[in-house]
């Protein structure tokens, strides 16, 4: 017996009987164990050591070149009713899915060891945290889970006490993309993933548990599991504000969560609670509190440097695992956007030449580090009650149409704003990049159930509380033919400052058909060289273009048929009406 919990012991025995590993190892989560796994992977050739003088305790992992991103087309939600998964998900009937996976998992670990990873998503002593156990045959997964989650003996103890955990079965299989599946059984608190060793496909605590399965649990238990960073902002008066922000993958969540205030923002402090996932619970006063279920970051590397994000750059100078970056002549990691070093190897390990047309680092190359590495880590990330959220921000990557920032008229309108998020696709998922797709609440790849029900759940909060956060939308990516109109990165604090002042009811705004837009003088641009013309363009709302956008959104919503809540359609009609009115009154 490795645990006194029968449910867990029986399940692990069953998995071992199916997969047939040479040995079963239960992880204790100690630092010593982590170093042993690193040594093992160095031995196996799964890792190589980076320059120990400049990047101490940092390692490079090269994944299979066909296994470099999440695979949404191979990700399934297996609910008994197809409609519960919704059009936003691939669906398979649970028994059929289990049979298919049983075939693939059968003997898949023969000759390999199986590792059992008990983990806790969220602070160990928080009632909002939820536990899981991942079994895997990948030492890389163990090492990443060590950096990203609270795993090991303490988590096991909590699981034994609660007798409740999400069961996650993972094997890299033979890495054959044809035999790759990431399947979720929310009704059974179960995840089964085979054929990939990469990030969100394999680190089951992250997207699979903390978003897909947790969103389903949150629906049943009246909370929210969201693809949001959580950032703490302290103004020069010493007041602290907590903002949760949802952006699609690779749109700068990690950068915003680790923002460096511009020089002119003297006395401001920004600290990180989380960079990817927020679990939001309402207290008796109707206030939403957020915890970050993770305890580490799996961030996009390219573009990170001392100038764009000093904190992120410092965070990855030591004790980090790099996946799919290039190498310099002195064995340092290298990526597009790194300001120093001479790259000589690309992410596949092939020779790299400065005049190459290929990328040196894969565009979705990643770093894995413990959150404690972040010089601006907020201790409240460990607070069992979480932090009180004053604003929820949605955003997408839109080169046109969408203003730099606007505020929703109220919660229900904010749900429409979130449900309408569109964004140009990035390299975080396999497939074409740069195409606008609807990504409601940045949850398109992560909501474990029908979006119609999800929006209804969001809307239900307005009936439960008068004290909800204000909702905003931002777009750092608007362009004209000269390039980006807004400098982004640390300068985004100027926009967050506006958001905070709106939350404090300190400033007025322009009421437009799509929501409240800043009065130009209220965005502090001191020290920025941004022309008046560009500023006007950043806030310009073209009613005709917006009508076209709203039509597109309606067509998307209509796909959800009967599950679509009427209140969402009412909000939508309201915006159309105001847009049409604005056109008439300007004629
Ligand atoms: C991530 C993603 O890895 O969203 O965080 O793809
Ligand atoms: Mn993410």
Coordinates of C-alpha atoms and ligand atoms in Angstrom, one line a residue:
X1 CA 0.0 0.0 0.0
X2 CA 1.3 3.4 -1.0
X3 CA -1.6 5.3 0.4
X4 CA -4.3 4.5 3.0
X5 CA -6.9 5.8 0.6
X6 CA -8.5 2.8 -1.0
X7 CA -10.1 4.7 -3.9
X8 CA -6.7 6.1 -4.9
X9 CA -4.8 2.8 -4.4
X10 CA -7.4 0.9 -6.4
X11 CA -7.3 3.3 -9.2
X12 CA -3.5 3.4 -9.4
X13 CA -3.5 -0.4 -9.4
X14 CA -6.1 -0.5 -12.2
X15 CA -4.1 1.9 -14.3
X16 CA -0.9 -0.1 -13.7
X17 CA -2.7 -3.3 -14.7
X18 CA -3.8 -1.7 -17.9
X19 CA -0.6 0.0 -18.9
X20 CA 1.9 -2.6 -17.5
X21 CA 4.8 -0.4 -16.3
X22 CA 8.0 -2.0 -15.1
X23 CA 7.7 -0.1 -11.8
X24 CA 5.3 2.3 -10.0
X25 CA 6.8 5.3 -8.3
X26 CA 4.9 7.7 -5.9
X27 CA 6.3 11.2 -6.0
X28 CA 6.9 13.0 -2.7
X29 CA 7.4 16.5 -4.2
X30 CA 10.7 17.1 -2.5
X31 CA 13.5 19.2 -4.0
X32 CA 15.8 16.2 -3.8
X33 CA 13.3 14.2 -5.9
X34 CA 13.2 17.0 -8.5
X35 CA 17.0 17.0 -8.8
X36 CA 16.9 13.2 -9.2
X37 CA 14.4 13.6 -12.0
X38 CA 16.6 16.2 -13.6
X39 CA 19.6 13.8 -13.3
X40 CA 17.6 11.0 -14.8
X41 CA 16.5 13.1 -17.8
X42 CA 20.1 14.3 -18.4
X43 CA 21.0 10.7 -18.5
X44 CA 18.3 9.7 -20.9
X45 CA 19.1 12.7 -23.1
X46 CA 15.6 14.2 -22.5
X47 CA 17.4 17.4 -21.1
X48 CA 20.6 19.1 -21.6
X49 CA 22.2 21.4 -19.1
X50 CA 22.5 25.1 -20.1
X51 CA 25.4 27.3 -19.2
X52 CA 25.7 26.8 -15.4
X53 CA 27.5 30.2 -14.9
X54 CA 24.9 32.4 -16.5
X55 CA 21.8 30.1 -16.3
X56 CA 22.3 28.1 -13.1
X57 CA 20.1 25.0 -12.8
X58 CA 18.5 25.7 -16.1
X59 CA 17.9 22.9 -18.7
X60 CA 16.8 22.6 -22.3
X61 CA 14.2 20.1 -23.5
X62 CA 13.6 19.5 -27.1
X63 CA 10.2 18.0 -27.7
X64 CA 9.3 15.8 -30.7
X65 CA 9.1 18.3 -33.6
X66 CA 5.5 17.0 -34.3
X67 CA 4.5 17.7 -30.7
X68 CA 5.0 21.4 -30.0
X69 CA 1.5 22.8 -29.1
X70 CA -1.9 22.0 -27.7
X71 CA -3.9 20.0 -30.2
X72 CA -7.5 21.3 -30.0
X73 CA -8.8 19.1 -32.8
X74 CA -7.7 16.0 -30.7
X75 CA -9.2 17.4 -27.4
X76 CA -12.6 15.9 -26.4
X77 CA -15.2 16.5 -23.8
X78 CA -17.0 13.2 -23.2
X79 CA -20.3 13.9 -21.5
X80 CA -23.2 11.4 -21.6
X81 CA -25.3 14.1 -23.4
X82 CA -23.7 15.5 -26.5
X83 CA -25.4 18.8 -26.0
X84 CA -23.7 19.2 -22.6
X85 CA -20.3 19.4 -24.3
X86 CA -21.7 21.9 -26.9
X87 CA -20.5 23.0 -30.3
X88 CA -17.5 24.6 -28.6
X89 CA -16.1 21.1 -27.9
X90 CA -15.3 17.9 -29.8
X91 CA -17.5 15.2 -28.2
X92 CA -17.4 11.5 -27.9
X93 CA -19.8 9.2 -26.1
X94 CA -18.0 8.3 -22.8
X95 CA -18.1 4.4 -23.2
X96 CA -16.9 4.6 -26.7
X97 CA -14.1 7.0 -25.7
X98 CA -13.1 4.8 -22.8
X99 CA -12.9 1.8 -25.1
X100 CA -10.8 3.7 -27.6
X101 CA -8.5 4.9 -24.9
X102 CA -8.3 1.5 -23.2
X103 CA -7.0 0.1 -26.5
X104 CA -4.4 2.8 -26.8
X105 CA -3.3 2.6 -23.1
X106 CA -3.0 -1.1 -23.0
X107 CA 0.6 -2.0 -22.3
X108 CA 1.7 1.5 -23.3
X109 CA 4.1 1.7 -20.3
X110 CA 5.7 -1.7 -20.7
X111 CA 9.5 -1.2 -20.2
X112 CA 8.8 2.2 -18.7
X113 CA 8.2 3.5 -15.1
X114 CA 4.9 4.9 -14.1
X115 CA 5.0 8.0 -11.8
X116 CA 2.1 8.9 -9.5
X117 CA 1.8 12.6 -8.9
X118 CA -0.7 13.7 -6.2
X119 CA -1.2 17.5 -6.6
X120 CA -3.2 20.3 -5.1
X121 CA -4.5 23.1 -7.4
X122 CA -4.5 26.2 -5.2
X123 CA -3.0 26.9 -1.7
X124 CA -2.8 23.7 0.3
X125 CA -5.0 25.1 3.1
X126 CA -7.6 26.8 1.0
X127 CA -11.2 25.5 0.9
X128 CA -11.3 26.7 -2.8
X129 CA -8.4 24.4 -3.8
X130 CA -9.0 21.1 -5.5
X131 CA -6.8 18.0 -5.7
X132 CA -5.9 15.6 -8.4
X133 CA -3.6 12.7 -9.2
X134 CA -1.7 12.4 -12.5
X135 CA -0.1 9.2 -13.4
X136 CA 2.4 9.5 -16.2
X137 CA 5.3 7.7 -17.9
X138 CA 7.1 11.0 -18.6
X139 CA 9.8 12.3 -16.2
X140 CA 9.5 15.6 -18.0
X141 CA 5.9 15.8 -16.9
X142 CA 6.9 15.1 -13.3
X143 CA 9.6 17.8 -13.4
X144 CA 7.1 20.3 -14.9
X145 CA 4.4 19.4 -12.4
X146 CA 6.9 20.0 -9.6
X147 CA 7.5 23.5 -10.8
X148 CA 3.9 24.4 -11.7
X149 CA 1.8 22.8 -8.9
X150 CA 1.9 22.0 -5.2
X151 CA 2.6 18.3 -5.6
X152 CA 3.7 15.4 -3.4
X153 CA 3.2 14.2 0.2
X154 CA 1.2 17.2 1.4
X155 CA -1.2 17.0 -1.5
X156 CA -1.5 13.2 -0.9
X157 CA -2.5 13.8 2.7
X158 CA -5.2 16.2 1.7
X159 CA -6.5 13.7 -0.9
X160 CA -6.5 11.0 1.8
X161 CA -8.6 13.3 4.1
X162 CA -11.0 14.5 1.4
X163 CA -11.3 11.2 -0.5
X164 CA -11.9 13.3 -3.6
X165 CA -9.6 13.9 -6.5
X166 CA -9.5 14.3 -10.3
X167 CA -8.0 11.2 -11.9
X168 CA -5.6 12.0 -14.6
X169 CA -4.1 9.3 -16.7
X170 CA -1.3 10.3 -19.1
X171 CA 1.1 8.5 -21.3
X172 CA 3.3 9.8 -24.1
X173 CA 2.4 6.5 -25.9
X174 CA 4.6 6.5 -29.0
X175 CA 4.1 10.2 -29.7
X176 CA 2.2 9.3 -32.9
X177 CA -0.1 12.3 -33.8
X178 CA -2.5 9.7 -35.3
X179 CA -2.9 8.1 -31.8
X180 CA -3.0 11.3 -29.8
X181 CA -6.1 12.2 -27.7
X182 CA -6.8 14.5 -24.8
X183 CA -10.1 13.4 -23.4
X184 CA -12.1 14.7 -20.5
X185 CA -14.9 13.0 -18.6
X186 CA -16.2 15.8 -16.4
X187 CA -19.0 13.6 -15.0
X188 CA -16.4 11.2 -13.8
X189 CA -13.7 13.7 -12.6
X190 CA -11.4 12.0 -15.1
X191 CA -8.9 13.0 -17.7
X192 CA -7.1 10.6 -20.1
X193 CA -4.3 11.9 -22.4
X194 CA -2.1 9.9 -24.7
X195 CA 0.4 10.5 -27.5
X196 CA 1.8 13.9 -26.5
X197 CA 4.4 15.1 -24.0
X198 CA 3.7 18.8 -24.5
X199 CA 2.5 21.4 -22.1
X200 CA -1.3 21.7 -21.9
X201 CA -1.7 18.2 -23.4
X202 CA 0.4 16.5 -20.8
X203 CA 0.6 18.6 -17.6
X204 CA -2.9 17.6 -16.7
X205 CA -3.2 19.9 -13.6
X206 CA -3.2 22.9 -15.9
X207 CA -5.7 23.2 -18.8
X208 CA -7.3 19.8 -18.4
X209 CA -8.0 20.0 -14.7
X210 CA -7.9 23.6 -13.7
X211 CA -9.9 24.8 -16.7
X212 CA -11.9 22.0 -18.4
X213 CA -12.9 19.8 -15.5
X214 CA -12.9 22.7 -13.0
X215 CA -15.2 24.8 -15.2
X216 CA -17.7 21.9 -15.0
X217 CA -17.3 21.6 -11.2
X218 CA -17.7 25.4 -11.0
X219 CA -21.0 25.2 -12.8
X220 CA -22.3 22.6 -10.4
X221 CA -20.9 24.4 -7.3
X222 CA -21.6 28.1 -8.3
X223 CA -18.1 29.5 -8.9
X224 CA -16.0 30.3 -12.0
X225 CA -12.8 28.6 -13.3
X226 CA -11.3 31.0 -15.9
X227 CA -8.4 31.5 -18.2
X228 CA -7.3 34.7 -16.4
X229 CA -4.2 36.2 -15.0
X230 CA -4.5 37.9 -11.6
X231 CA -2.4 41.0 -10.9
X232 CA -2.0 43.2 -7.8
X233 CA -1.6 46.9 -8.4
X234 CA -0.6 49.3 -5.7
X235 CA -0.9 53.0 -6.3
X236 CA 1.4 55.7 -4.7
X237 CA -1.3 56.1 -2.0
X238 CA -0.7 52.5 -0.9
X239 CA -4.1 51.3 -2.1
X240 CA -4.1 47.8 -3.6
X241 CA -6.3 46.6 -6.4
X242 CA -6.7 43.1 -7.8
X243 CA -7.6 42.7 -11.5
X244 CA -8.3 39.4 -13.3
X245 CA -7.8 39.4 -17.0
X246 CA -8.7 36.9 -19.7
X247 CA -6.8 36.9 -23.0
X248 CA -6.4 34.1 -25.6
X249 CA -3.2 32.1 -25.5
X250 CA 0.0 34.0 -26.3
X251 CA -1.6 37.4 -26.2
X252 CA 0.5 38.7 -23.3
X253 CA -1.1 37.4 -20.1
X254 CA 2.3 36.6 -18.5
X255 CA 3.6 40.1 -19.5
X256 CA 0.6 41.9 -18.0
X257 CA 0.8 39.8 -14.8
X258 CA 4.5 40.8 -14.5
X259 CA 4.2 44.3 -15.7
X260 CA 6.9 46.9 -15.0
X261 CA 5.5 50.3 -14.3
X262 CA 6.7 53.0 -16.7
X263 CA 9.2 55.4 -15.2
X264 CA 6.8 58.3 -14.9
X265 CA 4.5 56.0 -12.7
X266 CA 6.7 56.7 -9.6
X267 CA 5.5 55.0 -6.5
X268 CA 3.4 52.3 -8.3
X269 CA 4.0 48.6 -7.5
X270 CA 2.8 45.7 -9.5
X271 CA 2.9 42.1 -8.2
X272 CA 1.8 38.8 -9.7
X273 CA -0.8 36.5 -8.2
X274 CA -1.2 34.3 -11.3
X275 CA -0.4 34.4 -15.1
X276 CA -2.9 32.0 -16.6
X277 CA -5.8 30.7 -14.5
X278 CA -8.1 32.1 -11.9
X279 CA -10.7 30.4 -9.8
X280 CA -13.3 32.9 -8.6
X281 CA -15.6 32.4 -5.6
X282 CA -18.3 34.8 -4.3
X283 CA -18.4 35.6 -0.5
X284 CA -21.5 36.4 1.5
X285 CA -21.3 40.0 0.5
X286 CA -21.3 39.2 -3.2
X287 CA -17.6 40.0 -3.6
X288 CA -15.6 37.8 -6.0
X289 CA -12.4 36.4 -4.6
X290 CA -9.7 34.8 -6.8
X291 CA -7.1 32.2 -6.2
X292 CA -4.5 31.1 -8.7
X293 CA -4.6 27.3 -8.7
X294 CA -1.1 27.0 -10.1
X295 CA 2.2 27.7 -8.4
X296 CA 4.4 28.2 -11.5
X297 CA 4.4 29.6 -15.0
X298 CA 4.5 27.9 -18.4
X299 CA 5.2 31.0 -20.4
X300 CA 5.8 31.8 -24.0
X301 CA 9.6 32.6 -24.4
X302 CA 9.9 34.5 -27.7
X303 CA 9.8 38.3 -27.2
X304 CA 10.9 38.1 -23.6
X305 CA 13.8 40.4 -22.7
X306 CA 15.0 43.0 -20.2
X307 CA 13.1 45.8 -22.0
X308 CA 9.8 44.1 -22.8
X309 CA 9.5 42.4 -19.4
X310 CA 12.4 42.6 -17.0
X311 CA 10.5 40.5 -14.4
X312 CA 9.8 37.6 -16.7
X313 CA 13.4 37.8 -18.0
X314 CA 14.8 37.7 -14.4
X315 CA 12.4 34.9 -13.5
X316 CA 13.9 32.6 -16.1
X317 CA 17.6 33.2 -15.3
X318 CA 17.8 30.3 -12.9
X319 CA 16.0 27.1 -12.0
X320 CA 14.0 27.0 -15.2
X321 CA 13.2 24.4 -17.8
X322 CA 13.2 25.7 -21.4
X323 CA 11.3 23.8 -24.1
X324 CA 12.1 24.2 -27.8
X325 CA 14.3 27.3 -27.7
X326 CA 17.6 27.7 -29.6
X327 CA 21.2 27.7 -28.2
X328 CA 24.0 30.2 -28.4
X329 CA 27.7 29.5 -29.0
X330 CA 28.2 29.6 -25.2
X331 CA 25.3 27.2 -24.4
X332 CA 22.8 29.8 -23.3
X333 CA 19.2 29.6 -24.4
X334 CA 18.3 31.8 -27.3
X335 CA 15.0 33.0 -28.9
X336 CA 13.7 35.7 -31.2
X337 CA 13.6 38.9 -29.2
X338 CA 16.6 38.0 -27.0
X339 CA 18.9 41.0 -27.0
X340 CA 22.3 39.3 -26.6
X341 CA 24.1 36.1 -27.6
X342 CA 25.0 34.4 -30.9
X343 CA 22.6 31.6 -31.8
X344 CA 24.1 28.6 -33.4
X345 CA 21.5 25.8 -32.9
X346 CA 17.8 26.1 -33.6
X347 CA 15.0 24.5 -31.5
X348 CA 15.4 21.2 -33.3
X349 CA 19.1 21.1 -32.6
X350 CA 20.1 21.8 -36.2
X351 CA 22.8 24.4 -37.1
X352 CA 21.4 27.9 -37.2
X353 CA 22.7 30.8 -39.3
X354 CA 22.0 34.5 -38.7
X355 CA 20.6 34.8 -42.3
X356 CA 18.2 31.9 -41.9
X357 CA 14.6 32.4 -42.8
X358 CA 13.5 29.9 -40.2
X359 CA 12.8 30.6 -36.5
X360 CA 15.6 29.8 -34.1
X361 CA 13.2 29.2 -31.2
X362 CA 9.9 27.6 -31.9
X363 CA 7.2 30.5 -31.7
X364 CA 5.5 28.4 -29.0
X365 CA 8.7 27.7 -27.1
X366 CA 8.1 27.8 -23.4
X367 CA 9.7 28.3 -20.0
X368 CA 8.6 26.5 -16.9
X369 CA 9.5 28.0 -13.6
X370 CA 8.2 28.2 -10.0
X371 CA 6.2 31.3 -9.4
X372 CA 8.5 32.0 -6.4
X373 CA 11.3 32.8 -8.9
X374 CA 9.4 35.9 -9.9
X375 CA 11.0 38.9 -8.1
X376 CA 7.5 40.5 -7.9
X377 CA 5.7 37.4 -6.6
X378 CA 2.9 38.4 -4.3
X379 CA 2.6 36.4 -1.1
X380 CA -1.1 36.6 -1.4
X381 CA -0.8 34.0 -4.1
X382 CA -0.6 31.6 -1.1
X383 CA -3.6 33.2 0.7
X384 CA -6.3 30.6 1.3
X385 CA -9.1 33.1 0.8
X386 CA -7.6 34.6 -2.4
X387 CA -7.7 38.2 -3.3
X388 CA -10.8 40.5 -3.9
X389 CA -11.3 41.3 -7.6
X390 CA -12.3 44.8 -8.5
X391 CA -12.2 44.5 -12.3
X392 CA -12.5 41.8 -14.9
X393 CA -10.8 42.5 -18.1
X394 CA -11.3 40.7 -21.4
X395 CA -9.0 41.2 -24.4
X396 CA -8.1 39.9 -27.8
X397 CA -5.6 40.5 -30.5
X398 CA -7.4 42.7 -33.0
X399 CA -5.5 44.8 -35.5
X400 CA -8.6 46.9 -36.2
X401 CA -12.0 47.9 -34.9
X402 CA -11.7 47.4 -31.2
X403 CA -10.6 50.4 -29.1
X404 CA -7.7 50.4 -26.6
X405 CA -10.1 50.0 -23.7
X406 CA -13.8 50.3 -22.9
X407 CA -16.0 49.4 -20.0
X408 CA -19.2 47.4 -20.1
X409 CA -22.4 49.1 -19.1
X410 CA -23.1 46.5 -16.4
X411 CA -22.4 42.9 -15.6
X412 CA -24.8 41.4 -18.1
X413 CA -23.5 43.6 -20.9
X414 CA -20.0 42.6 -19.7
X415 CA -21.0 39.0 -20.2
X416 CA -21.9 39.9 -23.8
X417 CA -18.5 41.7 -24.1
X418 CA -16.7 38.6 -22.8
X419 CA -18.8 36.2 -24.9
X420 CA -18.0 38.2 -28.0
X421 CA -14.2 38.2 -27.7
X422 CA -12.5 37.6 -31.0
X423 CA -8.8 37.2 -31.5
X424 CA -6.3 36.5 -34.2
X425 CA -4.9 33.0 -33.7
X426 CA -1.4 32.4 -32.4
X427 CA 1.2 29.6 -32.3
X428 CA 0.0 28.4 -28.9
X429 CA -2.3 25.9 -30.7
X430 CA -1.6 23.9 -33.8
X431 CA -3.1 25.4 -37.0
X432 CA -3.1 28.6 -39.0
X433 CA -2.1 31.8 -37.2
X434 CA -3.5 35.4 -37.7
X435 CA -7.1 34.4 -38.4
X436 CA -9.8 36.1 -36.3
X437 CA -11.8 33.5 -34.4
X438 CA -14.4 33.8 -31.6
X439 CA -12.8 33.0 -28.3
X440 CA -15.4 33.8 -25.7
X441 CA -13.8 34.7 -22.4
X442 CA -10.6 33.3 -23.9
X443 CA -12.1 29.9 -23.0
X444 CA -12.8 28.5 -26.5
X445 CA -10.2 25.7 -26.0
X446 CA -10.8 25.3 -22.3
X447 CA -14.5 25.4 -21.4
X448 CA -15.5 21.9 -20.3
X449 CA -19.1 22.3 -21.3
X450 CA -21.6 24.0 -23.6
X451 CA -20.9 27.7 -24.0
X452 CA -24.7 28.4 -23.9
X453 CA -24.8 27.0 -20.4
X454 CA -21.5 28.7 -19.5
X455 CA -22.9 32.2 -20.5
X456 CA -26.1 31.4 -18.5
X457 CA -23.9 30.6 -15.5
X458 CA -22.0 33.9 -15.9
X459 CA -25.3 35.8 -16.2
X460 CA -26.6 34.2 -13.1
X461 CA -24.1 36.1 -11.0
X462 CA -25.9 39.4 -11.6
X463 CA -28.9 38.0 -9.8
X464 CA -26.8 36.9 -6.8
X465 CA -24.8 40.1 -6.1
X466 CA -24.8 43.8 -6.2
X467 CA -21.1 43.9 -5.6
X468 CA -19.6 42.3 -8.7
X469 CA -16.4 43.6 -10.4
X470 CA -16.8 46.0 -13.3
X471 CA -16.1 44.4 -16.6
X472 CA -13.7 45.9 -19.3
X473 CA -12.3 45.1 -22.7
X474 CA -8.8 46.0 -23.9
X475 CA -7.0 45.7 -27.2
X476 CA -3.2 46.3 -27.1
X477 CA -2.9 45.2 -30.8
X478 CA -4.7 47.8 -32.9
X479 CA -2.7 48.9 -35.9
X480 CA -2.5 51.3 -38.8
X481 CA -0.2 51.1 -41.8
X482 CA 2.7 52.2 -39.6
X483 CA 2.3 49.4 -37.1
X484 CA 1.0 49.1 -33.6
X485 CA -0.8 52.2 -32.3
X486 CA -0.1 51.5 -28.7
X487 CA 3.3 50.6 -27.2
X488 CA 2.0 47.9 -24.9
X489 CA 4.0 46.0 -22.2
X490 CA 4.7 48.2 -19.2
X491 CA 2.8 51.1 -20.7
X492 CA -0.4 49.1 -20.3
X493 CA -0.4 50.2 -16.7
X494 CA -1.7 53.5 -18.0
X495 CA -4.8 51.7 -19.1
X496 CA -5.1 49.7 -15.9
X497 CA -4.9 53.0 -14.1
X498 CA -8.0 54.2 -16.0
X499 CA -9.7 51.0 -15.1
X500 CA -8.9 51.4 -11.4
X501 CA -10.1 55.0 -11.4
X502 CA -13.4 53.9 -13.0
X503 CA -13.7 51.2 -10.3
X504 CA -13.2 53.9 -7.7
X505 CA -15.9 56.1 -9.5
X506 CA -13.4 58.8 -9.7
X507 CA -13.7 59.7 -13.4
X508 CA -16.3 60.2 -16.1
X509 CA -16.3 58.5 -19.5
X510 CA -17.9 58.7 -22.9
X511 CA -21.0 56.6 -23.2
X512 CA -20.9 55.0 -26.6
X513 CA -23.1 52.2 -28.1
X514 CA -20.5 49.6 -27.2
X515 CA -19.8 50.8 -23.7
X516 CA -17.9 53.5 -21.8
X517 CA -14.8 54.8 -23.5
X518 CA -12.1 57.0 -21.8
X519 CA -12.2 60.8 -22.2
X520 CA -8.9 61.5 -23.9
X521 CA -7.5 63.5 -21.0
X522 CA -8.1 60.6 -18.6
X523 CA -5.5 58.2 -20.1
X524 CA -2.2 59.4 -18.7
X525 CA 0.3 59.6 -21.6
X526 CA 3.0 61.6 -19.9
X527 CA 6.4 60.6 -21.2
X528 CA 4.9 58.7 -24.2
X529 CA 5.5 59.8 -27.7
X530 CA 2.1 59.1 -29.2
X531 CA 0.5 61.4 -31.7
X532 CA -2.9 62.9 -31.1
X533 CA -4.0 61.3 -34.4
X534 CA -3.0 57.9 -33.1
X535 CA -4.7 58.5 -29.8
X536 CA -7.9 59.4 -31.6
X537 CA -7.7 56.3 -33.7
X538 CA -7.2 54.1 -30.6
X539 CA -10.5 55.2 -29.3
X540 CA -12.4 55.5 -32.6
X541 CA -15.6 53.5 -32.9
X542 CA -16.8 53.0 -36.4
X543 CA -20.6 52.3 -36.1
X544 CA -20.8 50.5 -39.5
X545 CA -17.9 48.3 -38.8
X546 CA -19.3 47.5 -35.4
X547 CA -22.7 46.6 -36.9
X548 CA -20.9 44.1 -39.1
X549 CA -19.0 42.8 -36.1
X550 CA -22.3 42.4 -34.1
X551 CA -23.8 40.5 -37.1
X552 CA -20.9 38.2 -37.1
X553 CA -21.2 37.7 -33.3
X554 CA -24.9 37.0 -33.7
X555 CA -24.2 34.3 -36.3
X556 CA -21.8 32.7 -33.9
X557 CA -24.2 32.8 -31.0
X558 CA -27.0 31.4 -33.1
X559 CA -25.0 28.2 -33.5
X560 CA -25.7 27.5 -29.8
X561 CA -29.4 27.2 -30.5
X562 CA -31.7 26.6 -27.5
X563 CA -28.9 26.7 -25.0
X564 CA -28.2 30.3 -25.7
X565 CA -29.6 32.5 -22.9
X566 CA -32.2 35.1 -24.0
X567 CA -30.6 37.7 -21.8
X568 CA -27.4 37.5 -23.9
X569 CA -29.5 38.1 -27.0
X570 CA -31.2 41.0 -25.3
X571 CA -27.9 42.6 -24.6
X572 CA -26.9 42.1 -28.2
X573 CA -30.0 43.7 -29.5
X574 CA -29.5 46.6 -27.2
X575 CA -26.0 47.3 -28.7
X576 CA -27.3 47.0 -32.3
X577 CA -30.1 49.5 -31.4
X578 CA -27.7 52.0 -30.0
X579 CA -25.3 51.6 -32.9
X580 CA -28.2 52.3 -35.4
X581 CA -29.4 55.2 -33.3
X582 CA -25.9 56.7 -33.3
X583 CA -25.8 56.5 -37.1
X584 CA -29.1 58.2 -37.5
X585 CA -28.3 61.0 -35.1
X586 CA -25.0 61.7 -36.9
X587 CA -26.7 62.0 -40.3
Ligands
LIG1 C1 -1.1 28.2 -22.3 C2 -2.1 28.4 -23.4 O1 -0.2 27.4 -22.4 O2 -3.1 29.1 -23.1 O3 -1.3 28.9 -21.3 O4 -1.9 27.8 -24.4
LIG2 MN1 -3.2 29.9 -21.2

